[in-house]
Short mmCIF file of C-alpha atoms in Angstrom, two decimals:
data_model
loop_
_atom_site.label_atom_id
_atom_site.label_comp_id
_atom_site.label_asym_id
_atom_site.label_seq_id
_atom_site.Cartn_x
_atom_site.Cartn_y
_atom_site.Cartn_z
CA UNK H 1315 -105.45 -64.11 19.95
CA UNK H 1316 -104.31 -61.85 17.10
CA UNK H 1317 -106.82 -63.42 14.66
CA UNK H 1318 -109.55 -64.50 17.11
CA UNK H 1319 -109.77 -61.22 19.04
CA UNK H 1320 -107.99 -58.47 17.10
CA UNK H 1321 -109.24 -55.54 19.24
CA UNK H 1322 -108.13 -56.98 22.63
CA UNK H 1323 -104.87 -58.02 21.00
CA UNK H 1324 -104.26 -54.50 19.69
CA UNK H 1325 -105.06 -53.04 23.11
CA UNK H 1326 -102.64 -55.41 24.86
CA UNK H 1327 -99.98 -54.62 22.30
CA UNK H 1328 -100.43 -50.89 22.87
CA UNK H 1329 -100.16 -51.30 26.65
CA UNK H 1330 -96.98 -53.35 26.28
CA UNK H 1331 -95.35 -50.73 24.07
CA UNK H 1332 -96.40 -47.94 26.44
CA UNK H 1333 -94.81 -49.81 29.34
CA UNK H 1334 -91.72 -50.36 27.20
CA UNK H 1335 -91.50 -46.63 26.47
CA UNK H 1336 -91.76 -45.75 30.16
CA UNK H 1337 -89.02 -48.22 31.11
CA UNK H 1338 -86.78 -46.96 28.31
CA UNK H 1339 -87.14 -43.31 29.33
CA UNK H 1340 -86.41 -44.18 32.95
CA UNK H 1341 -83.23 -46.02 32.00
CA UNK H 1342 -81.75 -43.42 29.69
CA UNK H 1343 -82.80 -40.49 31.90
CA UNK H 1344 -80.72 -39.02 34.66
CA UNK H 1345 -81.53 -41.26 37.58
CA UNK H 1346 -80.13 -42.80 40.70
CA UNK H 1347 -77.22 -44.96 39.55
CA UNK H 1348 -77.90 -47.29 42.47
CA UNK H 1349 -81.17 -48.16 40.71
CA UNK H 1350 -79.53 -48.77 37.34
CA UNK H 1351 -79.60 -52.55 37.79
CA UNK H 1352 -83.35 -52.56 38.45
CA UNK H 1353 -84.09 -50.24 35.51
CA UNK H 1354 -81.93 -52.18 33.07
CA UNK H 1355 -83.54 -55.42 34.24
CA UNK H 1356 -87.04 -54.01 33.53
CA UNK H 1357 -86.04 -53.01 30.00
CA UNK H 1358 -84.37 -56.39 29.49
CA UNK H 1359 -87.57 -58.20 30.57
CA UNK H 1360 -89.65 -56.21 28.11
CA UNK H 1361 -87.19 -56.94 25.31
CA UNK H 1362 -87.71 -60.65 25.96
CA UNK H 1363 -91.48 -60.27 25.72
CA UNK H 1364 -91.17 -58.41 22.43
CA UNK H 1365 -88.90 -61.12 21.02
CA UNK H 1366 -91.37 -63.83 22.03
CA UNK H 1367 -94.36 -62.01 20.56
CA UNK H 1368 -92.48 -60.98 17.39
CA UNK H 1369 -93.25 -57.30 17.63
CA UNK H 1370 -90.95 -55.76 15.05
CA UNK H 1371 -87.98 -53.57 16.02
CA UNK H 1372 -89.36 -50.59 14.02
CA UNK H 1373 -92.61 -50.75 16.02
CA UNK H 1374 -90.66 -50.73 19.28
CA UNK H 1375 -88.38 -47.91 18.14
CA UNK H 1376 -91.30 -45.76 17.02
CA UNK H 1377 -93.25 -46.37 20.23
CA UNK H 1378 -90.40 -45.42 22.55
CA UNK H 1379 -88.94 -42.58 20.48
CA UNK H 1380 -85.65 -44.44 20.06
CA UNK H 1381 -82.56 -42.87 18.61
CA UNK H 1382 -79.10 -44.33 18.08
CA UNK H 1383 -77.41 -44.26 21.50
CA UNK H 1384 -74.00 -42.86 22.26
CA UNK H 1385 -71.74 -44.18 24.97
CA UNK H 1386 -72.85 -42.61 28.27
CA UNK H 1387 -70.80 -39.62 29.37
CA UNK H 1388 -68.26 -40.32 32.04
CA UNK H 1389 -68.15 -44.04 31.32
CA UNK H 1390 -64.80 -45.25 32.63
CA UNK H 1391 -62.12 -46.59 30.31
CA UNK H 1392 -60.04 -47.91 33.19
CA UNK H 1393 -59.59 -51.68 33.17
CA UNK H 1394 -62.11 -53.35 35.46
CA UNK H 1395 -61.07 -55.89 38.07
CA UNK H 1396 -63.17 -59.02 37.61
CA UNK H 1397 -62.78 -59.74 41.31
CA UNK H 1398 -64.28 -56.34 42.14
CA UNK H 1399 -67.04 -56.71 39.54
CA UNK H 1400 -67.99 -60.05 41.10
CA UNK H 1401 -68.81 -58.19 44.32
CA UNK H 1402 -70.41 -55.05 42.88
CA UNK H 1403 -71.84 -54.63 39.35
CA UNK H 1404 -69.88 -52.23 37.13
CA UNK H 1405 -70.82 -50.11 34.10
CA UNK H 1406 -67.88 -49.67 31.77
CA UNK H 1407 -66.77 -49.24 28.17
CA UNK H 1408 -65.14 -51.73 25.84
CA UNK H 1409 -61.80 -50.37 27.03
CA UNK H 1410 -62.75 -51.36 30.58
CA UNK H 1411 -62.74 -55.06 29.72
CA UNK H 1412 -59.66 -57.02 30.90
CA UNK H 1413 -56.65 -56.36 28.70
CA UNK H 1414 -56.23 -59.97 27.62
CA UNK H 1415 -59.90 -60.18 26.69
CA UNK H 1416 -59.51 -57.13 24.43
CA UNK H 1417 -56.28 -58.48 22.92
CA UNK H 1418 -58.00 -61.73 21.93
CA UNK H 1419 -60.85 -59.82 20.30
CA UNK H 1420 -58.36 -57.59 18.48
CA UNK H 1421 -56.27 -60.54 17.27
CA UNK H 1422 -59.05 -62.49 15.54
CA UNK H 1423 -60.37 -61.21 12.18
CA UNK H 1424 -64.18 -61.08 12.11
CA UNK H 1425 -64.26 -63.07 8.86
CA UNK H 1426 -67.80 -63.68 7.66
CA UNK H 1427 -69.19 -61.33 10.30
CA UNK H 1428 -67.83 -57.83 9.71
CA UNK H 1429 -64.88 -55.77 8.55
CA UNK H 1430 -61.80 -55.72 10.78
CA UNK H 1431 -61.38 -57.65 14.01
CA UNK H 1432 -63.89 -58.89 16.56
CA UNK H 1433 -62.91 -55.92 18.70
CA UNK H 1434 -64.08 -53.66 15.87
CA UNK H 1435 -67.28 -55.71 15.64
CA UNK H 1436 -68.06 -55.36 19.35
CA UNK H 1437 -67.29 -51.64 19.41
CA UNK H 1438 -69.41 -51.03 16.31
CA UNK H 1439 -72.55 -52.52 17.88
CA UNK H 1440 -72.20 -52.11 21.66
CA UNK H 1441 -72.11 -48.77 23.49
CA UNK H 1442 -71.44 -49.99 27.01
CA UNK H 1443 -70.78 -53.07 29.10
CA UNK H 1444 -72.52 -54.01 32.34
CA UNK H 1445 -70.65 -56.58 34.40
CA UNK H 1446 -72.79 -58.32 37.00
CA UNK H 1447 -72.41 -61.65 38.77
CA UNK H 1448 -76.11 -61.49 39.69
CA UNK H 1449 -77.47 -61.99 36.17
CA UNK H 1450 -78.73 -65.45 37.17
CA UNK H 1451 -81.15 -63.73 39.56
CA UNK H 1452 -82.79 -61.66 36.83
CA UNK H 1453 -85.12 -64.44 35.70
CA UNK H 1454 -86.09 -67.94 36.90
CA UNK H 1455 -85.57 -69.07 33.32
CA UNK H 1456 -81.84 -68.36 33.40
CA UNK H 1457 -79.48 -71.25 34.26
CA UNK H 1458 -76.93 -70.99 37.06
CA UNK H 1459 -74.13 -71.01 34.50
CA UNK H 1460 -75.53 -68.10 32.46
CA UNK H 1461 -72.63 -66.14 30.98
CA UNK H 1462 -74.24 -63.04 29.56
CA UNK H 1463 -77.10 -61.29 27.84
CA UNK H 1464 -77.74 -57.99 26.06
CA UNK H 1465 -80.15 -55.09 25.72
CA UNK H 1466 -80.35 -53.96 22.09
CA UNK H 1467 -81.97 -50.52 22.37
CA UNK H 1468 -79.24 -49.12 24.60
CA UNK H 1469 -76.72 -51.44 22.90
CA UNK H 1470 -75.60 -52.79 26.28
CA UNK H 1471 -73.58 -55.96 26.72
CA UNK H 1472 -74.45 -57.70 30.00
CA UNK H 1473 -71.61 -60.02 30.99
CA UNK H 1474 -71.04 -62.16 34.06
CA UNK H 1475 -67.48 -61.59 35.31
CA UNK H 1476 -67.47 -64.53 37.72
CA UNK H 1477 -68.85 -68.01 38.32
CA UNK H 1478 -72.11 -67.59 40.24
CA UNK H 1479 -71.47 -70.37 42.76
CA UNK H 1480 -68.06 -69.32 44.12
CA UNK H 1481 -67.51 -65.90 42.44
CA UNK H 1482 -64.23 -67.04 40.89
CA UNK H 1483 -63.35 -64.83 37.87
CA UNK H 1484 -64.29 -66.03 34.39
CA UNK H 1485 -61.31 -66.65 32.07
CA UNK H 1486 -60.62 -63.85 29.60
CA UNK H 1487 -61.20 -66.04 26.53
CA UNK H 1488 -64.68 -66.94 27.82
CA UNK H 1489 -65.55 -63.31 28.50
CA UNK H 1490 -64.44 -62.43 24.96
CA UNK H 1491 -66.47 -65.25 23.41
CA UNK H 1492 -69.61 -64.21 25.30
CA UNK H 1493 -69.05 -60.59 24.25
CA UNK H 1494 -69.07 -61.76 20.61
CA UNK H 1495 -72.21 -63.86 21.18
CA UNK H 1496 -74.12 -61.00 22.81
CA UNK H 1497 -72.92 -58.45 20.29
CA UNK H 1498 -74.38 -60.71 17.59
CA UNK H 1499 -77.78 -60.46 19.32
CA UNK H 1500 -77.58 -56.66 19.34
CA UNK H 1501 -76.53 -56.48 15.70
CA UNK H 1502 -79.28 -58.96 14.76
CA UNK H 1503 -82.02 -56.85 16.37
CA UNK H 1504 -81.08 -53.85 14.23
CA UNK H 1505 -80.72 -55.67 10.90
CA UNK H 1506 -83.11 -54.54 8.12
CA UNK H 1507 -84.06 -58.16 7.45
CA UNK H 1508 -85.16 -58.62 11.06
CA UNK H 1509 -87.14 -55.39 10.91
CA UNK H 1510 -89.03 -56.77 7.93
CA UNK H 1511 -89.52 -60.24 9.43
CA UNK H 1512 -89.60 -60.16 13.26
CA UNK H 1513 -89.92 -63.96 13.31
CA UNK H 1514 -86.13 -63.81 13.07
CA UNK H 1515 -86.15 -62.65 16.71
CA UNK H 1516 -87.42 -66.05 17.80
CA UNK H 1517 -85.03 -68.30 19.68
CA UNK H 1518 -83.92 -70.61 16.86
CA UNK H 1519 -82.74 -68.04 14.27
CA UNK H 1520 -81.58 -65.50 16.86
CA UNK H 1521 -79.50 -67.92 18.94
CA UNK H 1522 -78.27 -69.70 15.84
CA UNK H 1523 -76.75 -66.48 14.55
CA UNK H 1524 -75.12 -65.69 17.91
CA UNK H 1525 -73.68 -69.17 18.42
CA UNK H 1526 -72.36 -69.21 14.84
CA UNK H 1527 -70.52 -65.93 15.47
CA UNK H 1528 -69.13 -67.32 18.72
CA UNK H 1529 -67.98 -70.51 16.97
CA UNK H 1530 -66.14 -68.55 14.29
CA UNK H 1531 -64.45 -66.45 16.96
CA UNK H 1532 -63.35 -69.49 18.98
CA UNK H 1533 -62.00 -71.14 15.83
CA UNK H 1534 -59.96 -68.00 15.25
CA UNK H 1535 -58.68 -68.02 18.83
CA UNK H 1536 -57.50 -71.62 18.49
CA UNK H 1537 -55.66 -70.69 15.30
CA UNK H 1538 -53.74 -67.73 16.72
CA UNK H 1539 -49.99 -67.77 16.05
CA UNK H 1540 -49.02 -64.66 18.01
CA UNK H 1541 -46.54 -65.94 20.62
CA UNK H 1542 -47.85 -63.45 23.17
CA UNK H 1543 -51.29 -65.10 22.99
CA UNK H 1544 -50.54 -68.63 21.82
CA UNK H 1545 -49.18 -69.76 25.19
CA UNK H 1546 -52.35 -68.59 26.92
CA UNK H 1547 -54.57 -70.25 24.31
CA UNK H 1548 -52.65 -73.51 24.63
CA UNK H 1549 -53.15 -73.46 28.39
CA UNK H 1550 -56.91 -73.10 27.93
CA UNK H 1551 -57.29 -75.08 24.69
CA UNK H 1552 -59.32 -77.95 26.20
CA UNK H 1553 -61.93 -75.59 27.66
CA UNK H 1554 -62.00 -73.49 24.48
CA UNK H 1555 -62.57 -76.61 22.37
CA UNK H 1556 -65.38 -77.67 24.70
CA UNK H 1557 -67.05 -74.28 24.27
CA UNK H 1558 -66.55 -74.44 20.51
CA UNK H 1559 -68.14 -77.89 20.38
CA UNK H 1560 -71.10 -76.64 22.42
CA UNK H 1561 -71.54 -73.62 20.13
CA UNK H 1562 -71.51 -75.86 17.05
CA UNK H 1563 -74.03 -78.20 18.66
CA UNK H 1564 -76.35 -75.29 19.36
CA UNK H 1565 -76.11 -74.19 15.74
CA UNK H 1566 -76.79 -77.75 14.56
CA UNK H 1567 -79.91 -77.96 16.75
CA UNK H 1568 -81.19 -74.67 15.35
CA UNK H 1569 -80.36 -75.83 11.82
CA UNK H 1570 -82.52 -78.91 12.34
CA UNK H 1571 -85.45 -76.73 13.43
CA UNK H 1572 -84.94 -74.34 10.52
CA UNK H 1573 -84.38 -76.96 7.84
CA UNK H 1574 -80.70 -76.14 7.29
CA UNK H 1575 -77.71 -78.51 6.93
CA UNK H 1576 -76.33 -79.62 10.32
CA UNK H 1577 -72.83 -78.20 9.79
CA UNK H 1578 -73.91 -74.90 8.21
CA UNK H 1579 -72.36 -71.97 10.15
CA UNK H 1580 -73.14 -69.33 7.53
CA UNK H 1581 -75.51 -66.46 8.25
CA UNK H 1582 -79.14 -66.82 7.17
CA UNK H 1583 -81.35 -63.75 7.26
CA UNK H 1584 -84.59 -65.28 6.03
CA UNK H 1585 -87.05 -67.95 7.12
CA UNK H 1586 -89.26 -70.35 5.21
CA UNK H 1587 -92.88 -69.32 4.99
CA UNK H 1588 -95.09 -70.81 7.71
#
């Protein structure tokens, strides 16, 4: 449509960005907190459309009047109960994540991703966390076992605290791994290379980057020697290895689509010309 009908395409693009701007202003404005879920969901939907149509992040930011967000005032730092979050969605800060989840993130160096630990990485790119067991209901395209998502403009991590079917709490290592994965999506959206080439927002390069970050984190978890954490990791090692294998497989599938070696977990910020 872009080449065959440039004027209708430009008009549709303008309407999309105007709708995006309205949704963004509604979310960041002072509104009914009971409607936060609906407003965040609208912004999240629009983000998905922008990714699919490769509208560049600078275009979105200019259209909505975006500025670097700060953590919302009054955001609790008290540790959240996953059981409670399974029943009622909760907005919180990084400090509100379960203690063991935070300790795992703090214990693993973010080698190849950023300076410091994975806790530093998450805090550098995410401003708040939204825990909701109802994420699966946000879109018919989401699987029942969806673990999380993100909204890059408000730098919000969206994590599922419980299994959707029976609302049993997710293990802390899994919550930490998903936080790394979703943080990678937020960081990716704001990268200069992605701003220059919005094709990098497409599924293959975007998910590849996030699964590679998750894989490196899980490798670090399995290698922890701290006695206070090693016992826990050993207890969950089979499930952690399964998740690591799945993350590597997802990277390998993306590598095949992008023309990269199957076992390559390194970051790639460019694409071959189409």
